[in-house]
Amino acid sequence: MSNILLAIMGWDPKGWEQRFRALAPQHDIRTWPEQIGDPADIRYACVWKPPAGLLAGFPNLKAIFSLGAGADDLLADPELPDVPVVRIVDSDLTMRMTEYVVLHVLMYHRRQRLYEAQQRERLWREHSQPAASEVLVGIMGLGVLGTSAAWMLHRIGFQVAGWSRTPKALPGLETFHGAQGLEQFLRRSEILVCLLPATPATRGIINLNLLRKLRSSGALQGAYLINAGRGSLQVDADILAALEEGSLAGATLDVFPTEPLPVGSPLWDHPKVTITPHNAAQAVPQTLAISVLQQIDRIELGIPLVNTIDRVTGY
Ligand code: NDP
Ligand code: OXD
């Protein structure tokens, strides 16, 4: 029997606890902060936003599992133990993100916000409708989530390009990489979808300078931003400035530098902004606990882990 610690902040831990106990009766599941017991017993930590320093108190940890796809909060802990950090890669989470991206791309493509405004005015007015094949979508971050969303948008008919750190070849998609590929990628993108991880290299990347490079003169006659990556990627004041000057025609934001988004933020009631509460791809214990337990099985069987975080690149 190995002892597994669940330390979850910001989400309701009950569903996780029940799911882990149901799926893994062979393990002793302990929950932070009430049921830690002897810290030396804990072999695996399954966590979401644990307080900095907490994990350093478990001397016999073999691995740390982020219960989400991103592990940036973990890496920000200066006392993070030197054991593998593993993130979630799961088809349920991936499909939820794909749904979110497709929903919001289509919302701009089909001018849904305009029709909602018209409905409030009881106004029956049709607007011209470009074909999806005329619209250029750019996905920043061609990892597990970005690639899945890119394929789905390609399937619908959009002209999709992606940007990543290292070169990629994806049939049917235009790909760009690195600093040298960024400008060309932006200049051809009307709808920019951001699915990058939070790392020192991506901090503040969605700023006014970047937003001004987006293609405003394409089929949509305006540029749009969808950020479901991390809040630290975006500069809120720059998004507002870009909306104000017209270099952005609309923005969907699921993540923010400060979460929850402060009630006083002007983003809340901006007519061109759509806000969701960091739930583009909800982490659901029903399926994700299985992924984590499979990884624990790998360790116990001596099989190498998959989806580990590279501490040098930060994702
Ligand atoms: P991956 O690690 O699979 O992909 C990350 C992608 O970003 C890769 O293509 C990588 O390039 C690229 N990238 C990283 N750094 C840079 C850089 N400096 N310049 C250019 N490209 C870069 O992550 P996922 O797709 O699984 O997840 C992406 C992010 O989505 C997560 O880190 C998390 O922050 C966020 N997320 C948000 C959720 C929400 O509900 N809002 C839910 C789940 C995740 P390369 O391929 O070359 O390595
Ligand atoms: C994640 C998230 O990283 O929910 O999985 O943000």
PDB file of C-alpha atoms in Angstrom, residues 20-261:
ATOM      1  CA  PHE A  20      -9.695   8.279  -5.555  1.00  0.00           C
ATOM      2  CA  ARG A  21     -11.051   6.171  -2.686  1.00  0.00           C
ATOM      3  CA  ALA A  22     -13.473   4.353  -5.000  1.00  0.00           C
ATOM      4  CA  LEU A  23     -10.881   3.653  -7.687  1.00  0.00           C
ATOM      5  CA  ALA A  24      -7.918   2.854  -5.469  1.00  0.00           C
ATOM      6  CA  PRO A  25      -8.959   0.990  -2.309  1.00  0.00           C
ATOM      7  CA  GLN A  26      -5.435  -0.496  -2.284  1.00  0.00           C
ATOM      8  CA  HIS A  27      -4.000   2.954  -1.491  1.00  0.00           C
ATOM      9  CA  ASP A  28      -4.324   4.936   1.713  1.00  0.00           C
ATOM     10  CA  ILE A  29      -5.830   8.258   0.551  1.00  0.00           C
ATOM     11  CA  ARG A  30      -5.097  11.146   2.884  1.00  0.00           C
ATOM     12  CA  THR A  31      -6.439  14.650   2.519  1.00  0.00           C
ATOM     13  CA  TRP A  32      -4.781  17.916   3.357  1.00  0.00           C
ATOM     14  CA  PRO A  33      -5.058  19.600   5.791  1.00  0.00           C
ATOM     15  CA  GLU A  34      -7.037  17.268   8.110  1.00  0.00           C
ATOM     16  CA  GLN A  35      -5.760  13.756   7.458  1.00  0.00           C
ATOM     17  CA  ILE A  36      -2.075  13.967   6.661  1.00  0.00           C
ATOM     18  CA  GLY A  37      -0.905  11.642   9.444  1.00  0.00           C
ATOM     19  CA  ASP A  38       2.849  11.068   9.471  1.00  0.00           C
ATOM     20  CA  PRO A  39       4.281  13.134   6.563  1.00  0.00           C
ATOM     21  CA  ALA A  40       6.963  10.467   6.078  1.00  0.00           C
ATOM     22  CA  ASP A  41       4.259   8.008   4.932  1.00  0.00           C
ATOM     23  CA  ILE A  42       3.239  10.022   1.866  1.00  0.00           C
ATOM     24  CA  ARG A  43       4.590   8.698  -1.464  1.00  0.00           C
ATOM     25  CA  TYR A  44       2.473  10.604  -3.991  1.00  0.00           C
ATOM     26  CA  ALA A  45       0.953  14.072  -3.859  1.00  0.00           C
ATOM     27  CA  CYS A  46      -2.024  14.901  -6.100  1.00  0.00           C
ATOM     28  CA  VAL A  47      -2.497  18.618  -5.917  1.00  0.00           C
ATOM     29  CA  TRP A  48      -4.128  21.757  -7.233  1.00  0.00           C
ATOM     30  CA  LYS A  49      -2.704  25.094  -6.105  1.00  0.00           C
ATOM     31  CA  PRO A  50      -1.199  23.780  -2.832  1.00  0.00           C
ATOM     32  CA  PRO A  51       0.328  26.447  -0.605  1.00  0.00           C
ATOM     33  CA  ALA A  52       3.991  27.139  -1.364  1.00  0.00           C
ATOM     34  CA  GLY A  53       6.254  25.088   0.876  1.00  0.00           C
ATOM     35  CA  LEU A  54       3.632  22.415   1.674  1.00  0.00           C
ATOM     36  CA  LEU A  55       5.181  19.684  -0.475  1.00  0.00           C
ATOM     37  CA  ALA A  56       8.640  20.208   1.011  1.00  0.00           C
ATOM     38  CA  GLY A  57       7.253  18.733   4.237  1.00  0.00           C
ATOM     39  CA  PHE A  58       6.959  15.206   2.755  1.00  0.00           C
ATOM     40  CA  PRO A  59      10.447  13.650   2.774  1.00  0.00           C
ATOM     41  CA  ASN A  60       9.556  10.425   0.940  1.00  0.00           C
ATOM     42  CA  LEU A  61       7.607  11.773  -2.028  1.00  0.00           C
ATOM     43  CA  LYS A  62       8.177   9.893  -5.285  1.00  0.00           C
ATOM     44  CA  ALA A  63       6.139  12.141  -7.588  1.00  0.00           C
ATOM     45  CA  ILE A  64       3.828  15.139  -7.629  1.00  0.00           C
ATOM     46  CA  PHE A  65       0.719  15.126  -9.814  1.00  0.00           C
ATOM     47  CA  SER A  66      -0.943  18.325 -10.922  1.00  0.00           C
ATOM     48  CA  LEU A  67      -4.684  17.682 -11.122  1.00  0.00           C
ATOM     49  CA  GLY A  68      -4.823  20.077 -14.078  1.00  0.00           C
ATOM     50  CA  ALA A  69      -3.035  20.383 -17.413  1.00  0.00           C
ATOM     51  CA  GLY A  70      -0.959  23.336 -16.244  1.00  0.00           C
ATOM     52  CA  ALA A  71       1.633  23.023 -13.493  1.00  0.00           C
ATOM     53  CA  ASP A  72       2.795  26.638 -13.339  1.00  0.00           C
ATOM     54  CA  ASP A  73       1.547  27.137  -9.767  1.00  0.00           C
ATOM     55  CA  LEU A  74       3.601  24.169  -8.651  1.00  0.00           C
ATOM     56  CA  LEU A  75       6.756  25.344 -10.364  1.00  0.00           C
ATOM     57  CA  ALA A  76       6.376  28.714  -8.676  1.00  0.00           C
ATOM     58  CA  ASP A  77       6.987  27.021  -5.302  1.00  0.00           C
ATOM     59  CA  PRO A  78      10.637  27.770  -4.420  1.00  0.00           C
ATOM     60  CA  GLU A  79      10.705  24.748  -2.112  1.00  0.00           C
ATOM     61  CA  LEU A  80       9.254  22.275  -4.609  1.00  0.00           C
ATOM     62  CA  PRO A  81      10.854  18.868  -3.929  1.00  0.00           C
ATOM     63  CA  ASP A  82      13.144  17.488  -6.610  1.00  0.00           C
ATOM     64  CA  VAL A  83      10.847  14.678  -7.778  1.00  0.00           C
ATOM     65  CA  PRO A  84       8.994  14.295 -11.109  1.00  0.00           C
ATOM     66  CA  VAL A  85       6.077  16.695 -11.594  1.00  0.00           C
ATOM     67  CA  VAL A  86       3.388  15.229 -13.794  1.00  0.00           C
ATOM     68  CA  ARG A  87       0.529  17.044 -15.489  1.00  0.00           C
ATOM     69  CA  ILE A  88      -2.840  15.876 -16.760  1.00  0.00           C
ATOM     70  CA  VAL A  89      -3.235  14.847 -20.369  1.00  0.00           C
ATOM     71  CA  ASP A  90      -6.681  13.384 -20.771  1.00  0.00           C
ATOM     72  CA  SER A  91      -9.110  13.096 -23.676  1.00  0.00           C
ATOM     73  CA  ASP A  92     -12.033  14.392 -21.585  1.00  0.00           C
ATOM     74  CA  LEU A  93     -10.171  17.566 -20.620  1.00  0.00           C
ATOM     75  CA  THR A  94      -8.861  17.990 -24.160  1.00  0.00           C
ATOM     76  CA  MET A  95     -12.329  17.700 -25.674  1.00  0.00           C
ATOM     77  CA  ARG A  96     -13.751  20.204 -23.180  1.00  0.00           C
ATOM     78  CA  MET A  97     -11.130  22.724 -24.270  1.00  0.00           C
ATOM     79  CA  THR A  98     -11.800  21.981 -27.929  1.00  0.00           C
ATOM     80  CA  GLU A  99     -15.508  22.648 -27.343  1.00  0.00           C
ATOM     81  CA  TYR A 100     -14.684  25.962 -25.704  1.00  0.00           C
ATOM     82  CA  VAL A 101     -12.416  27.119 -28.506  1.00  0.00           C
ATOM     83  CA  VAL A 102     -14.851  26.076 -31.230  1.00  0.00           C
ATOM     84  CA  LEU A 103     -17.757  27.737 -29.375  1.00  0.00           C
ATOM     85  CA  HIS A 104     -15.969  31.081 -29.155  1.00  0.00           C
ATOM     86  CA  VAL A 105     -14.445  31.005 -32.634  1.00  0.00           C
ATOM     87  CA  LEU A 106     -17.921  30.346 -34.022  1.00  0.00           C
ATOM     88  CA  MET A 107     -19.374  33.059 -31.804  1.00  0.00           C
ATOM     89  CA  TYR A 108     -17.181  35.618 -33.585  1.00  0.00           C
ATOM     90  CA  HIS A 109     -17.437  34.018 -36.992  1.00  0.00           C
ATOM     91  CA  ARG A 110     -21.258  33.894 -36.811  1.00  0.00           C
ATOM     92  CA  ARG A 111     -21.517  37.330 -35.089  1.00  0.00           C
ATOM     93  CA  GLN A 112     -23.512  35.839 -32.239  1.00  0.00           C
ATOM     94  CA  ARG A 113     -22.985  38.784 -29.904  1.00  0.00           C
ATOM     95  CA  LEU A 114     -24.390  41.148 -32.526  1.00  0.00           C
ATOM     96  CA  TYR A 115     -27.503  39.000 -32.952  1.00  0.00           C
ATOM     97  CA  GLU A 116     -27.967  38.856 -29.176  1.00  0.00           C
ATOM     98  CA  ALA A 117     -27.787  42.653 -29.031  1.00  0.00           C
ATOM     99  CA  GLN A 118     -30.285  42.856 -31.883  1.00  0.00           C
ATOM    100  CA  GLN A 119     -32.626  40.459 -30.108  1.00  0.00           C
ATOM    101  CA  ARG A 120     -32.661  42.734 -27.063  1.00  0.00           C
ATOM    102  CA  GLU A 121     -33.782  45.515 -29.451  1.00  0.00           C
ATOM    103  CA  ARG A 122     -36.328  43.231 -31.218  1.00  0.00           C
ATOM    104  CA  LEU A 123     -34.399  43.940 -34.388  1.00  0.00           C
ATOM    105  CA  TRP A 124     -34.699  41.557 -37.382  1.00  0.00           C
ATOM    106  CA  ARG A 125     -31.589  42.278 -39.442  1.00  0.00           C
ATOM    107  CA  GLU A 126     -29.303  39.937 -41.333  1.00  0.00           C
ATOM    108  CA  HIS A 127     -25.586  40.584 -41.814  1.00  0.00           C
ATOM    109  CA  SER A 128     -23.230  39.209 -44.430  1.00  0.00           C
ATOM    110  CA  GLN A 129     -21.627  35.910 -43.525  1.00  0.00           C
ATOM    111  CA  PRO A 130     -18.152  34.907 -44.709  1.00  0.00           C
ATOM    112  CA  ALA A 131     -17.534  31.209 -45.227  1.00  0.00           C
ATOM    113  CA  ALA A 132     -15.355  29.513 -42.597  1.00  0.00           C
ATOM    114  CA  SER A 133     -12.847  28.856 -45.373  1.00  0.00           C
ATOM    115  CA  GLU A 134     -12.317  32.623 -45.700  1.00  0.00           C
ATOM    116  CA  VAL A 135     -11.510  33.078 -41.997  1.00  0.00           C
ATOM    117  CA  LEU A 136      -7.962  32.734 -40.647  1.00  0.00           C
ATOM    118  CA  VAL A 137      -7.611  31.344 -37.131  1.00  0.00           C
ATOM    119  CA  GLY A 138      -4.251  31.276 -35.362  1.00  0.00           C
ATOM    120  CA  ILE A 139      -3.570  29.037 -32.376  1.00  0.00           C
ATOM    121  CA  MET A 140      -0.723  30.023 -30.052  1.00  0.00           C
ATOM    122  CA  GLY A 141       0.442  26.812 -28.431  1.00  0.00           C
ATOM    123  CA  LEU A 142       0.297  23.662 -30.529  1.00  0.00           C
ATOM    124  CA  GLY A 143       0.454  21.208 -27.663  1.00  0.00           C
ATOM    125  CA  VAL A 144      -2.148  18.670 -26.629  1.00  0.00           C
ATOM    126  CA  LEU A 145      -4.962  21.241 -26.336  1.00  0.00           C
ATOM    127  CA  GLY A 146      -3.953  23.557 -29.171  1.00  0.00           C
ATOM    128  CA  THR A 147      -3.533  20.728 -31.662  1.00  0.00           C
ATOM    129  CA  SER A 148      -6.914  19.217 -30.834  1.00  0.00           C
ATOM    130  CA  ALA A 149      -8.671  22.570 -31.218  1.00  0.00           C
ATOM    131  CA  ALA A 150      -6.754  23.252 -34.431  1.00  0.00           C
ATOM    132  CA  TRP A 151      -7.877  19.976 -35.995  1.00  0.00           C
ATOM    133  CA  MET A 152     -11.506  20.563 -35.089  1.00  0.00           C
ATOM    134  CA  LEU A 153     -11.475  24.083 -36.535  1.00  0.00           C
ATOM    135  CA  HIS A 154      -9.731  22.769 -39.659  1.00  0.00           C
ATOM    136  CA  ARG A 155     -12.470  20.154 -39.964  1.00  0.00           C
ATOM    137  CA  ILE A 156     -15.126  22.878 -39.822  1.00  0.00           C
ATOM    138  CA  GLY A 157     -13.322  24.574 -42.679  1.00  0.00           C
ATOM    139  CA  PHE A 158     -11.360  27.454 -41.102  1.00  0.00           C
ATOM    140  CA  GLN A 159      -7.872  28.263 -42.360  1.00  0.00           C
ATOM    141  CA  VAL A 160      -5.907  27.318 -39.271  1.00  0.00           C
ATOM    142  CA  ALA A 161      -2.303  28.073 -38.396  1.00  0.00           C
ATOM    143  CA  GLY A 162      -0.413  27.341 -35.217  1.00  0.00           C
ATOM    144  CA  TRP A 163       2.580  28.743 -33.409  1.00  0.00           C
ATOM    145  CA  SER A 164       4.807  26.792 -31.063  1.00  0.00           C
ATOM    146  CA  ARG A 165       8.258  26.963 -29.515  1.00  0.00           C
ATOM    147  CA  THR A 166       9.727  24.175 -31.628  1.00  0.00           C
ATOM    148  CA  PRO A 167       8.930  23.391 -35.300  1.00  0.00           C
ATOM    149  CA  LYS A 168       5.862  21.247 -36.048  1.00  0.00           C
ATOM    150  CA  ALA A 169       4.515  19.689 -39.249  1.00  0.00           C
ATOM    151  CA  LEU A 170       0.748  19.145 -39.144  1.00  0.00           C
ATOM    152  CA  PRO A 171      -0.886  18.226 -42.458  1.00  0.00           C
ATOM    153  CA  GLY A 172      -3.388  20.849 -43.603  1.00  0.00           C
ATOM    154  CA  LEU A 173      -2.276  23.421 -41.015  1.00  0.00           C
ATOM    155  CA  GLU A 174       0.218  26.209 -41.500  1.00  0.00           C
ATOM    156  CA  THR A 175       2.793  26.179 -38.730  1.00  0.00           C
ATOM    157  CA  PHE A 176       5.155  28.792 -37.329  1.00  0.00           C
ATOM    158  CA  HIS A 177       7.556  28.643 -34.450  1.00  0.00           C
ATOM    159  CA  GLY A 178       9.775  30.706 -32.219  1.00  0.00           C
ATOM    160  CA  ALA A 179      10.349  34.431 -32.112  1.00  0.00           C
ATOM    161  CA  GLN A 180      11.230  34.428 -35.821  1.00  0.00           C
ATOM    162  CA  GLY A 181       7.844  32.977 -36.808  1.00  0.00           C
ATOM    163  CA  LEU A 182       5.641  35.036 -34.522  1.00  0.00           C
ATOM    164  CA  GLU A 183       5.134  38.181 -36.587  1.00  0.00           C
ATOM    165  CA  GLN A 184       4.146  36.317 -39.761  1.00  0.00           C
ATOM    166  CA  PHE A 185       1.797  34.106 -37.741  1.00  0.00           C
ATOM    167  CA  LEU A 186       0.098  37.139 -36.157  1.00  0.00           C
ATOM    168  CA  ARG A 187      -0.192  39.103 -39.401  1.00  0.00           C
ATOM    169  CA  ARG A 188      -2.208  36.295 -41.000  1.00  0.00           C
ATOM    170  CA  SER A 189      -4.467  35.613 -37.951  1.00  0.00           C
ATOM    171  CA  GLU A 190      -7.923  37.176 -37.561  1.00  0.00           C
ATOM    172  CA  ILE A 191      -8.961  35.123 -34.549  1.00  0.00           C
ATOM    173  CA  LEU A 192      -6.087  34.483 -32.149  1.00  0.00           C
ATOM    174  CA  VAL A 193      -6.597  31.571 -29.761  1.00  0.00           C
ATOM    175  CA  CYS A 194      -4.100  31.387 -26.941  1.00  0.00           C
ATOM    176  CA  LEU A 195      -3.383  27.984 -25.402  1.00  0.00           C
ATOM    177  CA  LEU A 196       0.139  28.590 -24.176  1.00  0.00           C
ATOM    178  CA  PRO A 197       1.404  27.553 -20.750  1.00  0.00           C
ATOM    179  CA  ALA A 198       2.478  30.141 -18.179  1.00  0.00           C
ATOM    180  CA  THR A 199       6.274  30.258 -18.216  1.00  0.00           C
ATOM    181  CA  PRO A 200       8.836  33.042 -17.857  1.00  0.00           C
ATOM    182  CA  ALA A 201       8.992  33.169 -21.696  1.00  0.00           C
ATOM    183  CA  THR A 202       5.241  33.600 -22.189  1.00  0.00           C
ATOM    184  CA  ARG A 203       4.520  36.114 -19.409  1.00  0.00           C
ATOM    185  CA  GLY A 204       2.770  39.211 -20.792  1.00  0.00           C
ATOM    186  CA  ILE A 205       3.011  37.952 -24.377  1.00  0.00           C
ATOM    187  CA  ILE A 206      -0.549  39.127 -25.168  1.00  0.00           C
ATOM    188  CA  ASN A 207       0.196  42.827 -25.075  1.00  0.00           C
ATOM    189  CA  LEU A 208      -0.718  45.844 -27.190  1.00  0.00           C
ATOM    190  CA  ASN A 209       2.255  45.404 -29.493  1.00  0.00           C
ATOM    191  CA  LEU A 210       1.203  41.837 -30.282  1.00  0.00           C
ATOM    192  CA  LEU A 211      -2.504  42.626 -30.640  1.00  0.00           C
ATOM    193  CA  ARG A 212      -1.779  45.413 -33.125  1.00  0.00           C
ATOM    194  CA  LYS A 213      -0.185  42.867 -35.471  1.00  0.00           C
ATOM    195  CA  LEU A 214      -3.356  40.803 -35.861  1.00  0.00           C
ATOM    196  CA  ARG A 215      -5.172  40.901 -39.175  1.00  0.00           C
ATOM    197  CA  SER A 216      -8.070  43.360 -38.932  1.00  0.00           C
ATOM    198  CA  SER A 217      -8.790  43.530 -42.653  1.00  0.00           C
ATOM    199  CA  GLY A 218      -9.732  39.891 -43.258  1.00  0.00           C
ATOM    200  CA  ALA A 219     -13.102  38.301 -43.886  1.00  0.00           C
ATOM    201  CA  LEU A 220     -14.321  39.208 -40.381  1.00  0.00           C
ATOM    202  CA  GLN A 221     -13.292  42.867 -40.750  1.00  0.00           C
ATOM    203  CA  GLY A 222     -11.801  42.824 -37.271  1.00  0.00           C
ATOM    204  CA  ALA A 223      -9.440  40.837 -35.058  1.00  0.00           C
ATOM    205  CA  TYR A 224     -10.514  38.735 -32.093  1.00  0.00           C
ATOM    206  CA  LEU A 225      -8.715  37.203 -29.110  1.00  0.00           C
ATOM    207  CA  ILE A 226      -9.593  34.049 -27.195  1.00  0.00           C
ATOM    208  CA  ASN A 227      -7.324  33.365 -24.198  1.00  0.00           C
ATOM    209  CA  ALA A 228      -7.905  30.111 -22.343  1.00  0.00           C
ATOM    210  CA  GLY A 229      -4.228  29.489 -21.516  1.00  0.00           C
ATOM    211  CA  ARG A 230      -3.225  31.404 -18.399  1.00  0.00           C
ATOM    212  CA  GLY A 231      -3.902  34.894 -17.088  1.00  0.00           C
ATOM    213  CA  SER A 232      -0.213  35.744 -16.742  1.00  0.00           C
ATOM    214  CA  LEU A 233       0.040  35.654 -20.538  1.00  0.00           C
ATOM    215  CA  GLN A 234      -2.178  38.692 -20.952  1.00  0.00           C
ATOM    216  CA  VAL A 235      -1.926  42.359 -20.022  1.00  0.00           C
ATOM    217  CA  ASP A 236      -5.510  43.362 -19.208  1.00  0.00           C
ATOM    218  CA  ALA A 237      -4.892  47.093 -19.721  1.00  0.00           C
ATOM    219  CA  ASP A 238      -3.450  46.389 -23.183  1.00  0.00           C
ATOM    220  CA  ILE A 239      -6.479  44.314 -24.170  1.00  0.00           C
ATOM    221  CA  LEU A 240      -8.719  47.208 -23.127  1.00  0.00           C
ATOM    222  CA  ALA A 241      -6.543  49.651 -25.085  1.00  0.00           C
ATOM    223  CA  ALA A 242      -6.647  47.413 -28.173  1.00  0.00           C
ATOM    224  CA  LEU A 243     -10.444  47.220 -27.940  1.00  0.00           C
ATOM    225  CA  GLU A 244     -10.607  50.965 -27.509  1.00  0.00           C
ATOM    226  CA  GLU A 245      -8.464  51.777 -30.550  1.00  0.00           C
ATOM    227  CA  GLY A 246     -10.060  49.040 -32.680  1.00  0.00           C
ATOM    228  CA  SER A 247      -7.060  46.799 -33.211  1.00  0.00           C
ATOM    229  CA  LEU A 248      -9.206  44.217 -31.414  1.00  0.00           C
ATOM    230  CA  ALA A 249     -12.897  43.848 -32.228  1.00  0.00           C
ATOM    231  CA  GLY A 250     -13.666  41.439 -29.401  1.00  0.00           C
ATOM    232  CA  ALA A 251     -12.106  39.245 -26.730  1.00  0.00           C
ATOM    233  CA  THR A 252     -13.057  36.077 -24.925  1.00  0.00           C
ATOM    234  CA  LEU A 253     -11.151  35.668 -21.687  1.00  0.00           C
ATOM    235  CA  ASP A 254     -11.292  32.601 -19.482  1.00  0.00           C
ATOM    236  CA  VAL A 255      -8.173  33.394 -17.462  1.00  0.00           C
ATOM    237  CA  PHE A 256      -6.862  36.526 -15.777  1.00  0.00           C
ATOM    238  CA  PRO A 257      -3.706  37.749 -14.030  1.00  0.00           C
ATOM    239  CA  THR A 258      -5.811  37.945 -10.840  1.00  0.00           C
ATOM    240  CA  GLU A 259      -8.466  35.285 -10.316  1.00  0.00           C
ATOM    241  CA  PRO A 260     -11.281  35.626  -9.529  1.00  0.00           C
ATOM    242  CA  LEU A 261     -11.357  38.699 -11.767  1.00  0.00           C
TER     243      LEU A 261
END
